[in-house]
Tab-separated table of C-alpha atoms and ligand atoms in Angstrom:
chain	number	residue	atom	x	y	z
A	1	MET	CA	0.000	0.000	0.000
A	2	LYS	CA	1.529	3.304	-1.109
A	3	GLY	CA	0.659	6.830	0.008
A	4	ILE	CA	-0.049	9.427	-2.681
A	5	CYS	CA	-0.316	13.219	-2.736
A	6	ILE	CA	-2.152	14.834	-5.652
A	7	LEU	CA	-1.108	18.414	-6.337
A	8	GLY	CA	-3.993	19.949	-8.309
A	9	SER	CA	-6.570	17.244	-7.563
A	10	THR	CA	-9.504	19.299	-8.879
A	11	GLY	CA	-8.089	19.719	-12.394
A	12	SER	CA	-8.506	17.519	-15.408
A	13	ILE	CA	-5.460	15.354	-14.581
A	14	GLY	CA	-6.323	15.344	-10.865
A	15	VAL	CA	-9.863	14.083	-11.506
A	16	ASN	CA	-8.617	11.380	-13.895
A	17	THR	CA	-6.031	10.309	-11.308
A	18	LEU	CA	-8.673	9.898	-8.599
A	19	ASP	CA	-10.813	7.936	-11.063
A	20	VAL	CA	-7.958	5.449	-11.597
A	21	LEU	CA	-7.089	5.349	-7.878
A	22	GLY	CA	-10.739	4.601	-7.062
A	23	ARG	CA	-10.338	1.338	-9.026
A	24	HIS	CA	-7.350	0.263	-6.901
A	25	PRO	CA	-8.025	1.047	-3.232
A	26	ASP	CA	-5.786	-1.918	-2.309
A	27	ARG	CA	-2.740	-0.264	-3.947
A	28	TYR	CA	-2.890	3.401	-2.867
A	29	ARG	CA	-3.985	5.457	0.098
A	30	VAL	CA	-4.722	9.131	-0.681
A	31	VAL	CA	-2.703	11.171	1.827
A	32	ALA	CA	-3.114	14.717	0.496
A	33	LEU	CA	-5.224	16.647	-2.031
A	34	THR	CA	-4.686	20.256	-3.090
A	35	ALA	CA	-6.750	22.819	-5.012
A	36	ASN	CA	-6.898	26.481	-5.873
A	37	ASN	CA	-10.545	27.548	-6.381
A	38	ASN	CA	-12.896	24.610	-6.728
A	39	VAL	CA	-13.697	24.015	-3.037
A	40	ASP	CA	-16.924	22.129	-3.766
A	41	LEU	CA	-15.113	19.515	-5.829
A	42	LEU	CA	-12.326	19.327	-3.232
A	43	PHE	CA	-14.979	18.695	-0.586
A	44	GLU	CA	-16.488	15.831	-2.602
A	45	GLN	CA	-13.008	14.396	-3.119
A	46	CYS	CA	-12.311	14.558	0.617
A	47	GLN	CA	-15.572	12.737	1.340
A	48	ALA	CA	-14.779	10.013	-1.176
A	49	HIS	CA	-11.040	9.535	-0.492
A	50	ARG	CA	-10.612	10.620	3.164
A	51	PRO	CA	-7.144	12.180	2.816
A	52	ALA	CA	-5.143	13.104	5.930
A	53	TYR	CA	-4.464	16.575	4.452
A	54	ALA	CA	-6.159	19.054	2.112
A	55	VAL	CA	-4.447	22.260	0.974
A	56	LEU	CA	-5.951	25.500	-0.345
A	57	LEU	CA	-4.000	28.616	-1.240
A	58	ASP	CA	-6.304	31.256	0.184
A	59	GLY	CA	-6.478	31.810	3.967
A	60	LYS	CA	-10.172	32.689	4.145
A	61	LYS	CA	-11.211	29.796	1.909
A	62	SER	CA	-9.204	27.316	3.924
A	63	ALA	CA	-10.718	28.498	7.233
A	64	GLU	CA	-14.226	28.021	5.806
A	65	PHE	CA	-13.224	24.669	4.363
A	66	ARG	CA	-11.913	23.492	7.744
A	67	GLU	CA	-15.332	24.233	9.305
A	68	ARG	CA	-17.156	22.499	6.500
A	69	LEU	CA	-15.103	19.312	6.883
A	70	LYS	CA	-15.547	19.352	10.647
A	71	LYS	CA	-19.342	19.616	10.281
A	72	ALA	CA	-19.272	16.658	7.914
A	73	GLY	CA	-17.309	14.667	10.517
A	74	LEU	CA	-14.140	14.365	8.410
A	75	ALA	CA	-10.745	14.241	10.113
A	76	THR	CA	-8.849	15.802	7.164
A	77	ARG	CA	-6.420	18.550	8.288
A	78	VAL	CA	-6.662	21.714	6.193
A	79	LEU	CA	-3.423	23.564	5.436
A	80	CYS	CA	-2.961	26.790	3.549
A	81	GLY	CA	-0.468	28.445	1.195
A	82	VAL	CA	2.416	27.599	-1.133
A	83	GLU	CA	4.616	26.309	1.735
A	84	ALA	CA	1.845	23.854	2.621
A	85	LEU	CA	1.983	22.512	-0.962
A	86	GLU	CA	5.698	21.864	-0.514
A	87	GLU	CA	5.038	20.331	2.905
A	88	VAL	CA	2.450	17.787	1.736
A	89	ALA	CA	4.618	16.876	-1.273
A	90	SER	CA	7.443	15.927	1.125
A	91	LEU	CA	5.530	14.080	3.905
A	92	PRO	CA	7.165	10.837	5.066
A	93	GLU	CA	3.889	8.922	4.567
A	94	VAL	CA	3.795	10.028	0.901
A	95	ASP	CA	5.538	7.677	-1.558
A	96	SER	CA	4.232	9.172	-4.822
A	97	VAL	CA	3.349	12.708	-5.834
A	98	MET	CA	1.115	13.418	-8.809
A	99	ALA	CA	2.296	16.847	-10.024
A	100	ALA	CA	-0.868	18.123	-11.731
A	101	ILE	CA	-0.925	21.839	-10.949
A	102	VAL	CA	-1.002	23.900	-14.139
A	103	GLY	CA	1.830	26.314	-14.924
A	104	GLY	CA	4.732	27.778	-12.991
A	105	ALA	CA	2.686	27.682	-9.767
A	106	GLY	CA	3.533	23.978	-9.622
A	107	LEU	CA	7.305	24.418	-9.712
A	108	LEU	CA	8.164	24.692	-6.008
A	109	PRO	CA	5.948	21.852	-4.759
A	110	THR	CA	7.049	19.569	-7.637
A	111	LEU	CA	10.685	20.388	-6.932
A	112	ALA	CA	10.073	19.697	-3.228
A	113	ALA	CA	8.783	16.221	-4.145
A	114	ALA	CA	11.891	15.594	-6.270
A	115	LYS	CA	14.220	16.790	-3.503
A	116	ALA	CA	12.437	14.541	-0.997
A	117	GLY	CA	13.159	11.542	-3.238
A	118	LYS	CA	9.513	10.758	-3.988
A	119	THR	CA	8.191	8.944	-7.037
A	120	VAL	CA	7.189	12.004	-9.062
A	121	LEU	CA	4.391	11.481	-11.584
A	122	LEU	CA	4.946	14.499	-13.773
A	123	ALA	CA	2.014	16.088	-15.603
A	124	ASN	CA	3.063	19.678	-14.828
A	125	LYS	CA	5.393	20.125	-17.840
A	126	GLU	CA	5.820	23.865	-17.196
A	127	ALA	CA	7.654	23.081	-13.925
A	128	LEU	CA	10.220	20.985	-15.789
A	129	VAL	CA	10.555	23.398	-18.730
A	130	MET	CA	11.166	26.309	-16.330
A	131	SER	CA	13.773	24.648	-14.188
A	132	GLY	CA	15.309	22.194	-16.697
A	133	ALA	CA	18.725	20.855	-15.711
A	134	LEU	CA	18.228	22.074	-12.140
A	135	PHE	CA	15.159	19.851	-11.751
A	136	MET	CA	16.839	16.840	-13.363
A	137	GLY	CA	19.861	17.412	-11.091
A	138	GLU	CA	17.661	17.276	-7.972
A	139	VAL	CA	16.063	14.063	-9.233
A	140	ALA	CA	19.500	12.483	-9.740
A	141	LYS	CA	20.763	13.702	-6.363
A	142	SER	CA	17.831	12.431	-4.292
A	143	GLY	CA	17.257	9.231	-6.290
A	144	ALA	CA	13.638	10.240	-6.943
A	145	GLU	CA	11.829	8.196	-9.595
A	146	LEU	CA	10.469	10.445	-12.353
A	147	LEU	CA	7.580	8.989	-14.375
A	148	PRO	CA	6.045	11.036	-17.203
A	149	ILE	CA	2.268	11.496	-17.325
A	150	ASP	CA	2.143	13.642	-20.459
A	151	SER	CA	0.783	11.073	-22.944
A	152	GLU	CA	3.658	11.517	-25.436
A	153	HIS	CA	6.388	11.244	-22.833
A	154	ASN	CA	4.679	8.349	-21.153
A	155	ALA	CA	4.519	6.664	-24.586
A	156	ILE	CA	8.238	7.330	-25.187
A	157	PHE	CA	9.076	6.036	-21.717
A	158	GLN	CA	7.167	2.830	-22.514
A	159	CYS	CA	9.110	2.460	-25.794
A	160	MET	CA	12.522	3.076	-24.206
A	161	PRO	CA	14.971	0.199	-23.481
A	162	ALA	CA	14.155	-2.134	-20.578
A	163	ASN	CA	14.979	-0.717	-17.130
A	164	TYR	CA	15.169	2.808	-18.505
A	165	HIS	CA	15.037	5.628	-15.936
A	166	ALA	CA	14.289	9.263	-16.810
A	167	GLY	CA	17.396	11.366	-17.372
A	168	ARG	CA	19.622	8.474	-18.514
A	169	HIS	CA	21.150	8.808	-21.974
A	170	ALA	CA	20.279	5.844	-24.226
A	171	PRO	CA	22.830	5.729	-27.093
A	172	GLU	CA	20.807	3.061	-28.946
A	173	VAL	CA	18.058	5.644	-29.600
A	174	ARG	CA	18.423	7.438	-32.944
A	175	ARG	CA	15.404	9.699	-32.789
A	176	ILE	CA	12.268	10.372	-30.849
A	177	LEU	CA	9.156	10.913	-32.940
A	178	LEU	CA	6.900	13.154	-30.887
A	179	THR	CA	3.371	13.005	-32.232
A	180	ALA	CA	1.052	16.030	-32.263
A	181	SER	CA	-2.648	16.166	-33.111
A	182	GLY	CA	-2.261	19.655	-34.587
A	183	GLY	CA	-5.102	20.912	-32.394
A	184	PRO	CA	-8.360	22.547	-33.488
A	185	PHE	CA	-6.769	24.903	-36.056
A	186	LEU	CA	-4.684	22.455	-38.078
A	187	ASN	CA	-6.706	23.050	-41.251
A	188	LYS	CA	-8.221	26.484	-40.626
A	189	GLU	CA	-7.557	29.260	-43.163
A	190	LEU	CA	-4.600	31.255	-41.836
A	191	HIS	CA	-6.408	34.614	-42.020
A	192	GLU	CA	-9.255	33.238	-39.874
A	193	LEU	CA	-6.898	32.655	-36.923
A	194	HIS	CA	-6.978	36.395	-36.253
A	195	ASP	CA	-10.544	36.238	-34.927
A	196	VAL	CA	-10.753	32.911	-33.122
A	197	THR	CA	-12.336	32.975	-29.643
A	198	PRO	CA	-11.100	31.304	-26.429
A	199	ASP	CA	-13.925	28.740	-26.647
A	200	GLU	CA	-12.955	27.835	-30.219
A	201	ALA	CA	-9.311	27.482	-29.168
A	202	CYS	CA	-10.318	25.226	-26.256
A	203	ALA	CA	-12.427	22.883	-28.416
A	204	HIS	CA	-9.753	20.229	-28.919
A	205	PRO	CA	-10.705	17.548	-31.471
A	206	ASN	CA	-9.392	14.556	-29.432
A	207	TRP	CA	-8.749	15.481	-25.782
A	208	VAL	CA	-10.715	17.159	-22.963
A	209	MET	CA	-8.229	19.173	-20.864
A	210	GLY	CA	-7.827	22.328	-18.763
A	211	ARG	CA	-8.121	25.634	-20.636
A	212	LYS	CA	-4.450	26.649	-20.487
A	213	ILE	CA	-3.127	23.457	-22.083
A	214	SER	CA	-6.017	23.546	-24.585
A	215	VAL	CA	-4.905	26.961	-25.857
A	216	ASP	CA	-1.323	25.673	-25.916
A	217	SER	CA	-2.507	22.820	-28.119
A	218	ALA	CA	-4.190	25.268	-30.493
A	219	THR	CA	-0.990	27.375	-30.835
A	220	MET	CA	1.167	24.210	-30.725
A	221	MET	CA	3.116	25.716	-27.825
A	222	ASN	CA	2.049	22.548	-26.064
A	223	LYS	CA	4.193	20.590	-28.525
A	224	GLY	CA	6.990	23.125	-28.118
A	225	LEU	CA	6.954	22.684	-24.329
A	226	GLU	CA	6.855	18.923	-24.913
A	227	VAL	CA	9.969	19.080	-27.124
A	228	ILE	CA	11.827	20.765	-24.247
A	229	GLU	CA	10.314	18.313	-21.753
A	230	ALA	CA	11.465	15.357	-23.900
A	231	CYS	CA	15.037	16.686	-24.274
A	232	LEU	CA	15.258	16.803	-20.464
A	233	LEU	CA	13.477	13.565	-19.602
A	234	PHE	CA	15.302	11.499	-22.204
A	235	ASN	CA	18.630	13.343	-22.153
A	236	LEU	CA	18.735	14.016	-25.916
A	237	PRO	CA	19.609	17.126	-27.942
A	238	PRO	CA	16.778	18.821	-29.875
A	239	GLU	CA	18.248	17.540	-33.175
A	240	GLN	CA	17.135	14.041	-32.163
A	241	LEU	CA	13.553	15.174	-31.588
A	242	HIS	CA	11.128	15.181	-34.502
A	243	VAL	CA	7.568	16.436	-34.327
A	244	VAL	CA	5.146	14.345	-36.396
A	245	VAL	CA	1.624	15.656	-36.895
A	246	HIS	CA	-0.774	12.723	-36.460
A	247	PRO	CA	-4.366	14.026	-36.316
A	248	GLN	CA	-5.977	10.827	-34.955
A	249	SER	CA	-3.996	10.859	-31.638
A	250	VAL	CA	-3.837	7.052	-31.568
A	251	ILE	CA	-0.056	6.721	-31.654
A	252	HIS	CA	1.105	8.746	-28.655
A	253	SER	CA	4.775	8.899	-29.752
A	254	MET	CA	7.552	6.647	-31.048
A	255	VAL	CA	11.191	5.753	-30.444
A	256	ASP	CA	13.392	5.131	-33.497
A	257	TYR	CA	16.402	2.886	-32.684
A	258	VAL	CA	19.808	2.753	-34.414
A	259	ASP	CA	18.939	-0.629	-35.991
A	260	GLY	CA	15.901	0.860	-37.765
A	261	THR	CA	13.293	-0.483	-35.315
A	262	VAL	CA	10.547	1.998	-34.515
A	263	LEU	CA	8.482	1.305	-31.398
A	264	ALA	CA	5.151	3.079	-30.949
A	265	GLN	CA	2.726	3.179	-28.042
A	266	MET	CA	-0.948	3.279	-29.047
A	267	GLY	CA	-4.243	3.683	-27.270
A	268	ASN	CA	-7.400	5.732	-27.143
A	269	PRO	CA	-6.870	9.393	-26.260
A	270	ASP	CA	-7.729	8.911	-22.568
A	271	MET	CA	-5.336	10.305	-19.933
A	272	ARG	CA	-6.268	7.477	-17.574
A	273	ILE	CA	-3.981	5.238	-19.680
A	274	PRO	CA	-0.687	7.066	-18.979
A	275	ILE	CA	-1.858	7.797	-15.407
A	276	ALA	CA	-2.567	4.097	-14.737
A	277	HIS	CA	0.736	3.149	-16.372
A	278	ALA	CA	2.694	5.394	-14.026
A	279	LEU	CA	0.661	4.437	-10.937
A	280	ALA	CA	1.114	0.696	-11.543
A	281	TRP	CA	4.706	0.889	-12.873
A	282	PRO	CA	6.572	-1.425	-13.178
A	283	ASP	CA	3.394	-3.570	-13.160
A	284	ARG	CA	0.197	-2.803	-15.033
A	285	PHE	CA	-3.389	-2.499	-13.876
A	286	GLU	CA	-6.758	-1.413	-15.260
A	287	SER	CA	-7.318	2.233	-16.120
A	288	GLY	CA	-10.997	2.229	-17.033
A	289	ALA	CA	-10.199	3.232	-20.638
A	290	GLU	CA	-12.044	1.611	-23.533
A	291	PRO	CA	-10.009	-0.872	-25.591
A	292	LEU	CA	-8.653	0.575	-28.828
A	293	ASP	CA	-10.859	-0.226	-31.850
A	294	LEU	CA	-8.539	-0.033	-34.866
A	295	PHE	CA	-11.389	-0.736	-37.302
A	296	ALA	CA	-13.265	2.297	-35.993
A	297	VAL	CA	-10.063	4.376	-36.320
A	298	GLY	CA	-9.645	3.149	-39.928
A	299	GLN	CA	-6.476	4.974	-40.810
A	300	LEU	CA	-3.476	6.644	-39.245
A	301	ASN	CA	-2.132	9.756	-41.007
A	302	PHE	CA	1.128	11.632	-40.631
A	303	GLN	CA	2.279	15.042	-41.842
A	304	THR	CA	5.154	17.455	-41.254
A	305	PRO	CA	4.569	20.335	-38.818
A	306	ASP	CA	3.944	23.788	-40.307
A	307	PHE	CA	6.309	26.223	-38.559
A	308	GLN	CA	4.677	29.201	-40.363
A	309	ARG	CA	1.227	28.455	-39.071
A	310	PHE	CA	2.585	27.615	-35.601
A	311	PRO	CA	5.430	30.075	-34.830
A	312	ASN	CA	5.387	28.904	-31.190
A	313	LEU	CA	6.906	25.617	-32.275
A	314	ARG	CA	9.844	27.448	-33.844
A	315	LEU	CA	10.258	29.610	-30.720
A	316	ALA	CA	10.367	26.536	-28.489
A	317	PHE	CA	13.098	24.940	-30.612
A	318	GLU	CA	15.017	28.233	-30.449
A	319	ALA	CA	14.630	28.345	-26.669
A	320	VAL	CA	15.848	24.801	-26.109
A	321	ARG	CA	18.836	25.315	-28.443
A	322	ALA	CA	19.720	28.565	-26.629
A	323	GLY	CA	19.418	26.894	-23.202
A	324	GLY	CA	20.121	28.991	-20.093
A	325	ILE	CA	17.059	30.949	-19.010
A	326	MET	CA	15.418	30.962	-22.480
A	327	PRO	CA	13.039	28.045	-21.806
A	328	THR	CA	12.020	29.798	-18.555
A	329	VAL	CA	11.372	33.031	-20.478
A	330	LEU	CA	9.435	31.216	-23.206
A	331	ASN	CA	7.243	29.511	-20.621
A	332	ALA	CA	6.599	32.634	-18.539
A	333	ALA	CA	5.739	34.807	-21.560
A	334	ASN	CA	3.457	32.084	-22.868
A	335	GLU	CA	1.604	31.774	-19.553
A	336	VAL	CA	0.966	35.515	-19.464
A	337	ALA	CA	-0.056	35.642	-23.136
A	338	VAL	CA	-2.420	32.658	-22.826
A	339	ALA	CA	-4.066	34.093	-19.684
A	340	SER	CA	-4.550	37.398	-21.539
A	341	PHE	CA	-6.069	35.621	-24.528
A	342	LEU	CA	-8.410	33.607	-22.269
A	343	GLY	CA	-9.342	36.859	-20.508
A	344	GLY	CA	-10.273	38.470	-23.832
A	345	ARG	CA	-7.458	41.048	-23.738
A	346	ILE	CA	-5.445	39.962	-26.778
A	347	ARG	CA	-5.903	38.150	-30.062
A	348	PHE	CA	-4.926	34.531	-30.586
A	349	THR	CA	-2.360	35.607	-33.198
A	350	SER	CA	-0.655	37.980	-30.728
A	351	ILE	CA	0.485	35.090	-28.509
A	352	PRO	CA	3.663	34.196	-30.471
A	353	ALA	CA	4.528	37.868	-31.053
A	354	ILE	CA	4.531	38.499	-27.290
A	355	ILE	CA	6.712	35.466	-26.584
A	356	GLU	CA	9.187	36.378	-29.327
A	357	HIS	CA	9.403	39.938	-27.989
A	358	CYS	CA	10.218	38.661	-24.487
A	359	MET	CA	12.877	36.253	-25.754
A	360	GLU	CA	14.503	38.944	-27.898
A	361	SER	CA	14.500	41.518	-25.081
A	362	THR	CA	16.055	39.219	-22.486
A	363	ALA	CA	19.819	38.869	-22.058
A	364	GLN	CA	20.886	35.248	-21.905
A	365	ARG	CA	22.246	33.922	-18.611
A	366	SER	CA	22.496	30.619	-16.807
A	367	ALA	CA	19.629	29.019	-14.887
A	368	ASP	CA	21.685	27.051	-12.409
A	369	SER	CA	19.903	27.987	-9.177
A	370	ILE	CA	16.261	28.221	-8.176
A	371	HIS	CA	16.875	31.886	-7.466
A	372	CYS	CA	17.964	32.515	-11.105
A	373	VAL	CA	14.984	30.555	-12.425
A	374	LEU	CA	12.430	32.427	-10.314
A	375	GLU	CA	14.002	35.775	-11.171
A	376	ALA	CA	13.965	35.053	-14.915
A	377	ASP	CA	10.352	33.915	-14.586
A	378	ARG	CA	9.322	37.098	-12.757
A	379	GLU	CA	11.143	39.351	-15.220
A	380	ALA	CA	9.655	37.677	-18.278
A	381	ARG	CA	6.151	37.894	-16.834
A	382	ALA	CA	6.570	41.620	-16.179
A	383	LEU	CA	7.996	42.124	-19.667
A	384	ALA	CA	5.071	40.277	-21.250
A	385	GLU	CA	2.511	42.241	-19.195
A	386	GLY	CA	4.144	45.526	-20.190
A	387	HIS	CA	4.270	44.597	-23.859
A	388	ILE	CA	0.599	43.550	-23.822
A	389	ALA	CA	-0.484	46.784	-22.147
A	390	GLN	CA	1.469	48.837	-24.693
A	391	ARG	CA	1.015	47.023	-27.958
A	392	HIS	CA	-1.467	44.195	-27.954
A	393	SER	CA	-4.508	44.862	-25.781
A	394	HIS	CA	-7.741	45.789	-27.547
B	401	NAD	P1	-6.526	22.195	-14.952
B	401	NAD	O1	-6.609	23.641	-15.188
B	401	NAD	O2	-7.700	21.331	-15.301
B	401	NAD	O3	-6.186	21.916	-13.399
B	401	NAD	C1	-5.187	22.619	-12.751
B	401	NAD	C2	-5.113	22.237	-11.272
B	401	NAD	O4	-4.107	23.079	-10.674
B	401	NAD	C3	-6.387	22.486	-10.489
B	401	NAD	O5	-6.530	21.517	-9.488
B	401	NAD	C4	-6.159	23.854	-9.829
B	401	NAD	O6	-6.844	23.996	-8.618
B	401	NAD	C5	-4.659	23.840	-9.603
B	401	NAD	N1	-4.083	25.185	-9.637
B	401	NAD	C6	-4.263	26.127	-10.612
B	401	NAD	N2	-3.568	27.233	-10.320
B	401	NAD	C7	-2.939	27.003	-9.151
B	401	NAD	C8	-2.086	27.784	-8.311
B	401	NAD	N3	-1.739	29.039	-8.641
B	401	NAD	N4	-1.599	27.218	-7.196
B	401	NAD	C9	-1.953	25.963	-6.843
B	401	NAD	N5	-2.775	25.180	-7.575
B	401	NAD	C10	-3.268	25.700	-8.717
B	401	NAD	O7	-5.224	21.666	-15.711
B	401	NAD	P2	-4.937	20.224	-16.325
B	401	NAD	O8	-5.443	20.156	-17.717
B	401	NAD	O9	-5.331	19.163	-15.355
B	401	NAD	O10	-3.348	20.276	-16.448
B	401	NAD	C11	-2.501	20.136	-15.329
B	401	NAD	C12	-1.076	19.963	-15.802
B	401	NAD	O11	-0.982	18.727	-16.517
B	401	NAD	C13	-0.608	21.047	-16.787
B	401	NAD	O12	0.721	21.343	-16.554
B	401	NAD	C14	-0.770	20.401	-18.143
B	401	NAD	O13	0.146	20.885	-19.096
B	401	NAD	C15	-0.484	18.951	-17.827
B	401	NAD	N6	-1.115	18.003	-18.747
B	401	NAD	C16	-2.465	17.938	-18.814
B	401	NAD	C17	-3.067	17.049	-19.700
B	401	NAD	C18	-4.586	16.911	-19.753
B	401	NAD	O14	-5.080	16.036	-20.436
B	401	NAD	N7	-5.354	17.733	-19.066
B	401	NAD	C19	-2.297	16.244	-20.527
B	401	NAD	C20	-0.908	16.340	-20.436
B	401	NAD	C21	-0.327	17.220	-19.542
B	402	MG	MG1	0.915	15.839	-24.260
C-alpha cells in the first residue's frame, strides 16, 4: 500500500487520477489533495477519499473549508499556502506525488517532491521546462523516480529500453518521434486565426483538458513545451527530436532505434492510460479506458509540422537550443499571453509575437539555481505584461 499526494486534484489530470485510484483502493492510500478555487469539488473528493491533508491557497477559503469538513465529521487537516503545498509533497507517509498543478505555480511543490526523493508522476510540464537541468539534477541527487504522465512522454518512456530511468542517456536511440494532433486549427484558413475565440481554441478535437493546455494545443506551444520536456526527460539534444503531426492521436509517440526499429505506443486518447501506467509501474493495472478499436479508427495519417502556421513551435526549438534561461522566459511569456487571450485582452495571433518579444528583449544567462529561475520567470512575466499593455490589448 503506497501513500499518494495529488497536487492539483480538482483539475482535469487530478480528476482522472482519482478515477484510476478509485479502481485500486488496495494499492494506494490518498494522503493529500490540493486545489486552488474549486472548493466544492475538493470537498467531494475529501468525502470520497478521506485524505489526511487538504491544501488551499487562500487563507479565508481554507478556514471556511476546515469548518465544513468538521461539520461533515471528516478528520482531514486543512493547510494553507504555497509552503503547505511543498510540505504535503514531502511528507514521510507520501511515496508518490502526482504533479498536476497547471503552470509555474507547480514548480516549487514539484521540486520539493523531487528533492524529498519521492516517485514524481509528472504532468506539470511547465515546472520541468522552467527549471530544466536544475530539476533533473535534484532528481538524480535524491534518487527520486520520475515517471512522465504527459501522454507523449509516457509513450516514449514505454518504448525506451528495458529498465530505462528518466534522465539516462540511451545511445541506442536514434530519434524520438513526438506526435502532435495539430489541435483545433490544423486546417483552418490562416487569415481566420486572427478572430478565433477562447472557446474555439479550447475545443480540442481529441482530448478534454484544462483551458491553459487547450490553448497551448491550439498554438502548438504545447508541442513546443513537450519538445523541451522530452530533451530533459530522455537526455537528448533537440536535433534528435522530430515532431510528427498525427491528427488521430492514436499513436502517442515513437522511439526510433539505431537498428531501424521503430516502437510506438498506441491507445485511445484517454489520460487514464498514462496515469494508470505510471501508478502501476513497473506492473500494469486497469485504467478504465475503452479498448482501442482499430477498425473504428480506420487509418493513421502523418504530416510534417507547419512552422509558419505555428510560430510557437519554432520559438520553443530556439529556446531549447539557446538553453540557459530561455526556456524559462518562453514559458513565462506564454503563460501571461495565454491568460490574456483567455481573458479576452489579446488576439490569438498575438500570442507568439509576445513570446518572441520577451525572448529577444532578455539577455541570456544561466539558470543554475532556483533563485535565477524564479528571477527570470518574474522578469519575463513583467515584460510580457508591459508589452501587452502597450502594444497588444484591444
Ligand atoms: P486544470 O486547469 O484542469 O487543473 C489545474 C489544477 O491546478 C487544479 O486543481 C487547480 O486547482 C490547480 N491550480 C491552478 N492554479 C494554481 C495555483 N496558482 N496554485 C496551486 N494550484 C493551482 O489543468 P490540467 O489540464 O489538469 O493540467 C494540469 C497539468 O498537466 C498542466 O501542466 C498540463 O500541461 C499537464 N497536462 C495535462 C493534460 C490533460 O489532459 N489535461 C495532458 C498532459 C499534460
Ligand atoms: Mg501531451
